[in-house]
CSV table of C-alpha atoms in Angstrom, one decimal:
chain,number,residue,atom,x,y,z
A,16,MET,CA,-1.5,14.3,12.1
A,17,LYS,CA,-4.7,15.0,10.1
A,18,VAL,CA,-7.7,15.3,11.7
A,19,LEU,CA,-11.5,15.3,9.9
A,20,ILE,CA,-14.2,17.9,11.5
A,21,ALA,CA,-17.4,17.0,10.6
A,22,GLU,CA,-19.5,19.7,12.1
A,23,ASP,CA,-22.4,21.5,10.7
A,24,ASP,CA,-22.9,24.4,13.1
A,25,ALA,CA,-20.5,27.4,11.9
A,26,ILE,CA,-19.7,28.7,15.3
A,27,SER,CA,-18.8,25.1,16.7
A,28,ARG,CA,-16.6,24.3,13.5
A,29,ARG,CA,-14.6,27.6,13.5
A,30,MET,CA,-13.8,26.7,16.8
A,31,LEU,CA,-12.6,23.4,16.6
A,32,GLU,CA,-10.5,24.4,13.6
A,33,ALA,CA,-9.0,27.2,15.5
A,34,PHE,CA,-7.8,25.0,18.3
A,35,LEU,CA,-6.4,22.1,16.0
A,36,VAL,CA,-4.3,24.7,14.2
A,37,LYS,CA,-3.2,25.7,17.1
A,38,TRP,CA,-2.2,22.6,18.7
A,39,GLY,CA,-0.5,21.7,15.5
A,40,TYR,CA,-3.1,19.3,13.6
A,41,GLU,CA,-3.6,19.4,9.7
A,42,VAL,CA,-7.2,19.8,9.6
A,43,VAL,CA,-10.0,18.9,7.1
A,44,VAL,CA,-13.3,20.3,7.6
A,45,THR,CA,-16.7,19.4,6.5
A,46,THR,CA,-20.2,20.0,7.3
A,47,GLN,CA,-22.2,17.2,5.9
A,48,GLY,CA,-22.4,13.8,6.7
A,49,GLU,CA,-22.2,12.3,2.9
A,50,GLU,CA,-19.1,14.7,2.5
A,51,ALA,CA,-17.2,13.4,5.4
A,52,TRP,CA,-17.7,9.8,4.4
A,53,ARG,CA,-16.3,10.8,0.9
A,54,VAL,CA,-13.1,12.2,2.9
A,55,LEU,CA,-12.7,9.3,5.0
A,56,GLN,CA,-12.6,6.8,1.9
A,57,ALA,CA,-10.0,8.5,0.3
A,58,ASN,CA,-6.0,7.1,0.3
A,59,ASP,CA,-5.1,9.9,2.4
A,60,ALA,CA,-8.0,10.0,4.7
A,61,PRO,CA,-7.2,11.4,8.3
A,62,GLN,CA,-6.6,9.0,10.9
A,63,ILE,CA,-8.8,11.1,13.6
A,64,ALA,CA,-12.2,12.3,12.7
A,65,ILE,CA,-14.6,14.6,14.9
A,66,LEU,CA,-18.2,13.7,14.0
A,67,ASP,CA,-21.1,15.6,14.8
A,68,TRP,CA,-24.0,13.2,16.0
A,69,MET,CA,-26.4,15.5,14.1
A,70,MET,CA,-25.5,16.5,10.7
A,71,PRO,CA,-27.4,16.7,7.4
A,72,GLY,CA,-27.4,13.5,5.0
A,73,LYS,CA,-25.3,10.6,7.2
A,74,ASP,CA,-25.0,11.7,11.1
A,75,GLY,CA,-22.2,10.7,13.2
A,76,VAL,CA,-23.7,7.5,14.4
A,77,GLU,CA,-24.2,6.2,10.8
A,78,LEU,CA,-20.6,7.8,9.7
A,79,CYS,CA,-19.2,5.4,12.8
A,80,ARG,CA,-21.1,2.5,11.5
A,81,CYS,CA,-19.4,2.9,7.9
A,82,VAL,CA,-16.3,3.1,9.1
A,83,ARG,CA,-15.9,0.2,11.0
A,84,GLN,CA,-17.7,-1.8,8.5
A,85,ARG,CA,-15.0,-1.4,5.5
A,86,THR,CA,-12.0,-3.3,5.9
A,87,GLY,CA,-8.4,-3.7,4.7
A,88,ARG,CA,-8.0,0.1,5.5
A,89,ALA,CA,-5.8,2.1,8.5
A,90,TYR,CA,-7.7,2.4,11.5
A,91,THR,CA,-9.5,5.6,12.0
A,92,TYR,CA,-9.9,6.9,15.5
A,93,LEU,CA,-13.4,8.5,15.9
A,94,ILE,CA,-14.7,10.8,18.2
A,95,LEU,CA,-18.6,11.8,18.5
A,96,LEU,CA,-19.2,15.4,19.3
A,97,THR,CA,-22.8,15.7,20.9
A,98,ALA,CA,-25.3,17.6,23.0
A,99,ARG,CA,-26.3,14.2,24.2
A,100,GLY,CA,-25.2,13.3,27.5
A,101,HIS,CA,-27.5,10.4,29.0
A,102,LYS,CA,-25.7,7.3,29.2
A,103,GLN,CA,-27.6,5.5,26.5
A,104,ASP,CA,-26.6,7.6,23.8
A,105,ILE,CA,-23.1,7.3,24.9
A,106,VAL,CA,-23.9,3.5,25.0
A,107,GLU,CA,-25.1,3.7,21.2
A,108,GLY,CA,-22.6,5.8,19.9
A,109,ILE,CA,-19.9,3.4,21.5
A,110,GLU,CA,-21.5,0.6,20.2
A,111,ALA,CA,-21.8,2.2,16.6
A,112,GLY,CA,-18.0,2.3,16.5
A,113,ALA,CA,-17.2,5.4,18.3
A,114,ASP,CA,-13.7,5.4,20.1
A,115,ASP,CA,-14.7,8.3,22.3
A,116,TYR,CA,-16.9,11.5,23.0
A,117,VAL,CA,-16.8,15.0,23.9
A,118,THR,CA,-20.3,16.7,24.5
A,119,LYS,CA,-21.2,20.4,23.7
A,120,PRO,CA,-20.1,22.8,24.5
A,121,PHE,CA,-16.5,21.3,24.4
A,122,ASP,CA,-14.2,22.1,26.7
A,123,PRO,CA,-10.8,22.5,25.1
A,124,PHE,CA,-8.5,21.2,27.3
A,125,GLU,CA,-10.5,18.1,27.6
A,126,LEU,CA,-11.0,17.7,24.0
A,127,ARG,CA,-6.9,18.5,23.7
A,128,ALA,CA,-6.8,15.4,25.8
A,129,ARG,CA,-8.8,13.2,24.2
A,130,LEU,CA,-7.0,13.9,20.8
A,131,ARG,CA,-4.2,13.0,22.5
A,132,ALA,CA,-5.2,9.8,23.6
A,133,GLY,CA,-6.5,9.0,19.9
A,134,ARG,CA,-3.0,9.9,18.8
A,135,ARG,CA,-1.4,7.5,21.1
A,136,ILE,CA,-3.5,4.6,19.8
A,137,ILE,CA,-2.7,5.5,16.3
A,138,GLU,CA,1.0,5.3,17.0
A,139,LEU,CA,1.1,2.2,18.7
A,140,GLN,CA,-1.4,0.7,16.2
A,141,GLU,CA,1.1,1.9,13.0
A,142,GLN,CA,4.3,0.3,15.7
A,143,LEU,CA,2.3,-2.8,15.8
A,144,LEU,CA,1.4,-3.3,12.1
A,145,ALA,CA,4.8,-2.4,11.4
A,146,ALA,CA,6.2,-5.3,13.6
A,147,HIS,CA,3.9,-7.5,11.9
A,148,GLU,CA,4.9,-6.7,8.2
A,149,ALA,CA,8.2,-7.2,9.7
A,150,LEU,CA,7.8,-10.5,11.4
A,151,ARG,CA,6.0,-11.8,8.4
A,152,ASP,CA,8.9,-10.5,5.8
A,153,GLN,CA,11.3,-11.9,7.7
A,154,ALA,CA,8.9,-15.4,7.9
A,155,SER,CA,9.2,-15.4,4.0
A,156,ARG,CA,12.7,-14.7,4.2
A,157,ASP,CA,15.8,-17.4,3.7
A,158,PRO,CA,18.3,-16.3,6.9
A,159,LEU,CA,21.4,-16.8,5.1
A,160,THR,CA,20.9,-15.0,1.9
A,161,ASP,CA,17.8,-13.0,2.5
A,162,LEU,CA,16.3,-14.0,-0.8
A,163,TRP,CA,12.5,-15.4,-0.7
A,164,ASN,CA,12.4,-18.5,0.7
A,165,HIS,CA,10.8,-21.8,-0.9
A,166,GLY,CA,7.3,-21.0,-0.1
A,167,ALA,CA,7.8,-17.7,-0.7
A,168,ILE,CA,9.1,-17.3,-4.2
A,169,LEU,CA,6.4,-20.3,-4.9
A,170,ASP,CA,3.6,-18.2,-3.9
A,171,ILE,CA,4.8,-15.3,-6.3
A,172,LEU,CA,5.1,-17.6,-8.8
A,173,ARG,CA,1.8,-18.5,-8.7
A,174,LYS,CA,0.7,-15.0,-8.4
A,175,GLU,CA,2.7,-14.1,-11.6
A,176,VAL,CA,1.2,-16.8,-13.6
A,177,ALA,CA,-2.3,-15.8,-12.8
A,178,ARG,CA,-1.3,-12.0,-13.9
A,179,ALA,CA,0.5,-13.0,-16.9
A,180,THR,CA,-2.5,-15.2,-17.8
A,181,ARG,CA,-5.1,-12.2,-17.3
A,182,ALA,CA,-3.1,-10.2,-19.4
A,183,ARG,CA,-1.7,-12.4,-22.0
A,184,SER,CA,1.8,-11.7,-21.6
A,185,SER,CA,4.9,-14.2,-21.4
A,186,LEU,CA,6.6,-15.5,-18.2
A,187,ALA,CA,9.9,-17.1,-18.1
A,188,VAL,CA,10.9,-19.3,-14.9
A,189,ALA,CA,15.1,-19.5,-14.2
A,190,MET,CA,16.3,-22.8,-12.3
A,191,ILE,CA,19.7,-22.2,-11.0
A,192,ASP,CA,22.3,-24.0,-9.7
A,193,LEU,CA,26.0,-23.9,-8.2
A,194,ASP,CA,28.2,-26.1,-10.0
A,195,GLN,CA,29.9,-28.5,-7.8
A,196,PHE,CA,28.7,-26.4,-4.5
A,197,LYS,CA,29.7,-30.0,-2.5
A,198,VAL,CA,33.1,-29.5,-3.4
A,199,VAL,CA,33.3,-26.2,-2.1
A,200,ASN,CA,31.7,-27.2,0.9
A,201,ASP,CA,34.3,-30.0,1.1
A,202,THR,CA,37.2,-28.4,0.5
A,203,TYR,CA,37.2,-24.7,2.2
A,204,GLY,CA,34.4,-25.6,4.9
A,205,HIS,CA,30.6,-24.7,5.7
A,206,MET,CA,31.3,-21.2,6.5
A,207,ALA,CA,32.9,-20.4,3.1
A,208,GLY,CA,30.3,-22.1,1.5
A,209,ASP,CA,27.8,-20.0,3.2
A,210,ALA,CA,29.7,-17.0,2.2
A,211,VAL,CA,29.7,-18.2,-1.4
A,212,LEU,CA,25.7,-18.6,-1.4
A,213,ARG,CA,25.1,-15.2,-0.1
A,214,GLU,CA,27.7,-13.5,-2.6
A,215,THR,CA,25.5,-15.7,-5.6
A,216,ALA,CA,22.6,-14.1,-4.3
A,217,ARG,CA,23.9,-10.7,-4.3
A,218,ARG,CA,25.5,-10.9,-7.7
A,219,LEU,CA,21.9,-12.4,-8.8
A,220,ARG,CA,20.2,-9.5,-7.6
A,221,GLY,CA,22.1,-7.3,-9.0
A,222,ALA,CA,21.0,-8.4,-12.5
A,223,MET,CA,17.5,-8.3,-11.9
A,224,ARG,CA,14.9,-5.6,-12.8
A,225,THR,CA,13.1,-4.1,-10.3
A,226,TYR,CA,9.7,-6.4,-10.7
A,227,ASP,CA,11.9,-9.7,-11.1
A,228,SER,CA,11.9,-12.3,-8.1
A,229,LEU,CA,14.5,-14.4,-7.1
A,230,GLY,CA,14.5,-17.1,-4.3
A,231,ARG,CA,16.2,-19.8,-2.7
A,232,TYR,CA,15.0,-22.8,-3.8
A,233,GLY,CA,16.8,-25.3,-1.5
A,234,GLY,CA,20.3,-26.0,-1.0
A,235,ASP,CA,22.6,-24.4,-3.7
A,236,GLU,CA,19.4,-23.9,-5.9
A,237,PHE,CA,17.8,-20.4,-6.6
A,238,LEU,CA,14.7,-19.7,-8.8
A,239,ALA,CA,14.1,-16.4,-10.5
A,240,VAL,CA,10.4,-15.5,-11.7
A,241,LEU,CA,10.9,-13.1,-14.8
A,242,PRO,CA,7.7,-11.6,-15.9
A,243,GLY,CA,7.4,-10.5,-19.6
A,244,CYS,CA,10.4,-12.5,-21.1
A,245,ASP,CA,9.8,-14.3,-24.2
A,246,PRO,CA,12.6,-17.0,-24.5
A,247,ALA,CA,15.1,-15.0,-26.5
A,248,ALA,CA,14.8,-12.1,-23.6
A,249,ALA,CA,15.0,-15.0,-20.8
A,250,ALA,CA,18.0,-16.5,-22.4
A,251,ARG,CA,20.0,-13.0,-22.4
A,252,PHE,CA,19.1,-12.8,-18.2
A,253,GLY,CA,20.2,-16.8,-18.0
A,254,GLU,CA,23.6,-15.5,-19.8
A,255,SER,CA,23.8,-12.1,-17.5
A,256,PHE,CA,23.0,-14.7,-14.4
A,257,ARG,CA,25.7,-17.0,-15.3
A,258,ALA,CA,28.2,-14.1,-16.5
A,259,ARG,CA,28.1,-12.8,-13.0
A,260,LEU,CA,30.0,-15.7,-11.5
A,261,ASP,CA,31.7,-17.0,-14.3
A,262,ARG,CA,35.4,-16.3,-13.7
A,263,ASN,CA,34.8,-13.9,-10.7
A,264,ALA,CA,35.9,-16.0,-7.7
A,265,VAL,CA,34.2,-15.3,-4.6
A,266,ASP,CA,36.3,-13.7,-1.9
A,267,THR,CA,35.9,-15.4,1.6
A,268,SER,CA,38.0,-15.9,4.9
A,269,GLU,CA,39.4,-19.1,3.1
A,270,GLY,CA,40.8,-17.1,0.1
A,271,LEU,CA,39.1,-16.8,-3.2
A,272,ILE,CA,36.8,-19.3,-4.3
A,273,PRO,CA,36.2,-20.1,-8.1
A,274,VAL,CA,32.1,-20.5,-8.4
A,275,ALA,CA,30.2,-21.2,-11.9
A,276,LEU,CA,26.5,-21.6,-12.6
A,277,THR,CA,24.3,-23.9,-14.4
A,278,LEU,CA,20.7,-22.4,-15.2
A,279,GLY,CA,17.5,-24.1,-17.1
A,280,LEU,CA,14.9,-21.6,-18.2
A,281,VAL,CA,11.4,-22.0,-19.8
A,282,ALA,CA,9.6,-18.9,-20.9
A,283,VAL,CA,5.9,-19.4,-22.5
A,284,GLY,CA,3.5,-16.8,-24.0
A,285,ASP,CA,0.3,-18.5,-23.4
A,286,LEU,CA,0.0,-19.9,-20.2
A,287,ARG,CA,-3.4,-21.3,-19.9
A,288,PHE,CA,-2.7,-24.6,-20.4
A,289,LEU,CA,0.2,-24.7,-17.6
A,290,GLN,CA,-0.1,-24.7,-13.8
A,291,PRO,CA,3.1,-23.0,-12.2
A,292,GLU,CA,4.5,-26.2,-11.4
A,293,ALA,CA,4.5,-27.2,-14.9
A,294,LEU,CA,7.0,-24.2,-15.8
A,295,VAL,CA,9.2,-25.4,-12.2
A,296,ARG,CA,9.5,-28.7,-13.9
A,297,LEU,CA,10.3,-27.8,-17.3
A,298,ALA,CA,13.0,-25.2,-15.9
A,299,ASP,CA,14.4,-27.9,-13.8
A,300,ALA,CA,14.5,-30.3,-16.9
A,301,ALA,CA,16.4,-27.8,-18.8
A,302,LEU,CA,18.7,-27.2,-15.9
A,303,TYR,CA,19.4,-31.1,-16.1
A,304,ARG,CA,20.0,-30.9,-20.0
A,305,ALA,CA,22.5,-27.9,-19.3
A,306,LYS,CA,24.5,-29.9,-17.0
A,307,ILE,CA,24.8,-32.9,-18.9
A,308,ALA,CA,26.1,-30.3,-21.2
A,309,GLY,CA,28.8,-29.7,-19.4
A,310,ARG,CA,27.8,-27.3,-16.7
A,311,ASN,CA,28.4,-23.8,-16.8
A,312,CYS,CA,25.9,-22.9,-19.4
A,313,VAL,CA,22.4,-22.0,-20.2
A,314,ALA,CA,19.6,-24.4,-21.6
A,315,VAL,CA,16.2,-23.1,-22.5
A,316,ALA,CA,13.2,-25.0,-22.7
A,317,THR,CA,12.0,-26.0,-26.3
A,318,PRO,CA,8.2,-26.0,-27.7
A,319,GLU,CA,8.5,-29.8,-27.7
A,320,ASP,CA,9.4,-29.5,-24.1
A,321,VAL,CA,6.6,-27.3,-23.7
A,322,GLN,CA,4.0,-28.9,-25.7
A,323,ALA,CA,4.8,-32.5,-23.9
A,324,GLU,CA,3.9,-30.8,-20.9
A,325,ILE,CA,0.6,-29.2,-22.0
A,326,SER,CA,-0.5,-32.8,-23.1
A,327,LYS,CA,-0.1,-34.4,-19.6
A,328,LEU,CA,-2.4,-31.7,-18.1
A,329,THR,CA,-4.7,-31.1,-21.2
A,330,PRO,CA,-7.1,-33.8,-23.1
A,331,GLU,CA,-5.6,-34.5,-26.8
A,332,SER,CA,-8.7,-33.0,-28.2
A,333,ASN,CA,-8.0,-29.9,-26.5
A,334,ALA,CA,-4.5,-29.4,-26.5
A,335,PRO,CA,-3.0,-26.4,-28.5
A,336,ALA,CA,-0.3,-26.4,-30.8
A,337,PRO,CA,3.3,-25.2,-29.6
A,338,SER,CA,2.8,-21.3,-29.2
A,339,ALA,CA,5.0,-19.3,-31.6
A,340,SER,CA,6.0,-17.3,-28.9
A,341,VAL,CA,7.9,-20.2,-27.2
A,342,ALA,CA,11.3,-20.9,-28.8
A,343,SER,CA,14.8,-22.3,-28.2
A,344,ALA,CA,17.5,-20.1,-27.0
A,345,PRO,CA,19.7,-18.7,-29.4
A,346,GLU,CA,22.5,-21.3,-29.9
A,347,SER,CA,25.3,-18.3,-28.3
A,348,SER,CA,23.7,-18.6,-25.1
A,349,THR,CA,23.3,-22.3,-24.5
A,350,ASP,CA,27.0,-23.6,-24.7
A,351,SER,CA,29.0,-20.2,-23.8
A,352,GLY,CA,31.6,-21.0,-20.9
A,353,LYS,CA,31.1,-24.7,-20.8
A,354,ASN,CA,33.2,-26.0,-17.5
A,355,SER,CA,33.1,-29.5,-16.6
């Protein structure tokens, strides 16, 4: 574990460093308060700091206050090193944010014990944070497929829309539906249907880039968020998704079950006039058209579809012309593999 020593007295500083190195700590040494503050703000800042009360620039108590005022950082365990032993001095240091204190001249055995206490607290905090993160992730996941759940994938979509709007980059959204999934459940049973959903999720994930997102929108529907995709790229992605299931039966306890996908996509290059919910509506409308076309195919929203959605949300005088970056999918991508 990394420990910061902030001490302007050369003898005390060398003694502290020698003991900490002997005890197996990685040591960072500073002699001034401002320098110590810069070290504590680094991304790889020490998790424990031994701060001399009296130092040039910021003193130890000021440093404690600075550390406790910042937010969004890992906890730093602060030990004040001081020649002051009066109760009011100790109270002042603790109220400033110090976790513990050691009086000068320090006793090595006492210092080692206090460092061990600090280390235990840091390790316990890391365990709590890891558990909290695991619970938060679990709450955002669909328990059957381990994909993002409905709420989480919509949150991701909102963030990606905001990011694409700032960067003026394109974004595609795909609504994906398992064809005739009710027939699968009715014929093979719900356990086999669950196996089909899990395998579908696994295969779809395998077709995605690391920065794409996939969630279970509900039932047998999935929602994919594809940053940086224009309509042609979105159509290629959609065909790649469809091909992962087409004529590749899923092996279940009830035997091989043939499965197919129908997809509706929208890809937009200018998101200033569209909300995330509008993109979902456009993808869902394209999905509906693909189902009418015979299922097991891909349909992409047209510029006219996008313009019609914009017109609902934007006063007519401010409505933009259809974006040149929005186009229909190539014909070969929208009629391949139809299967009623």
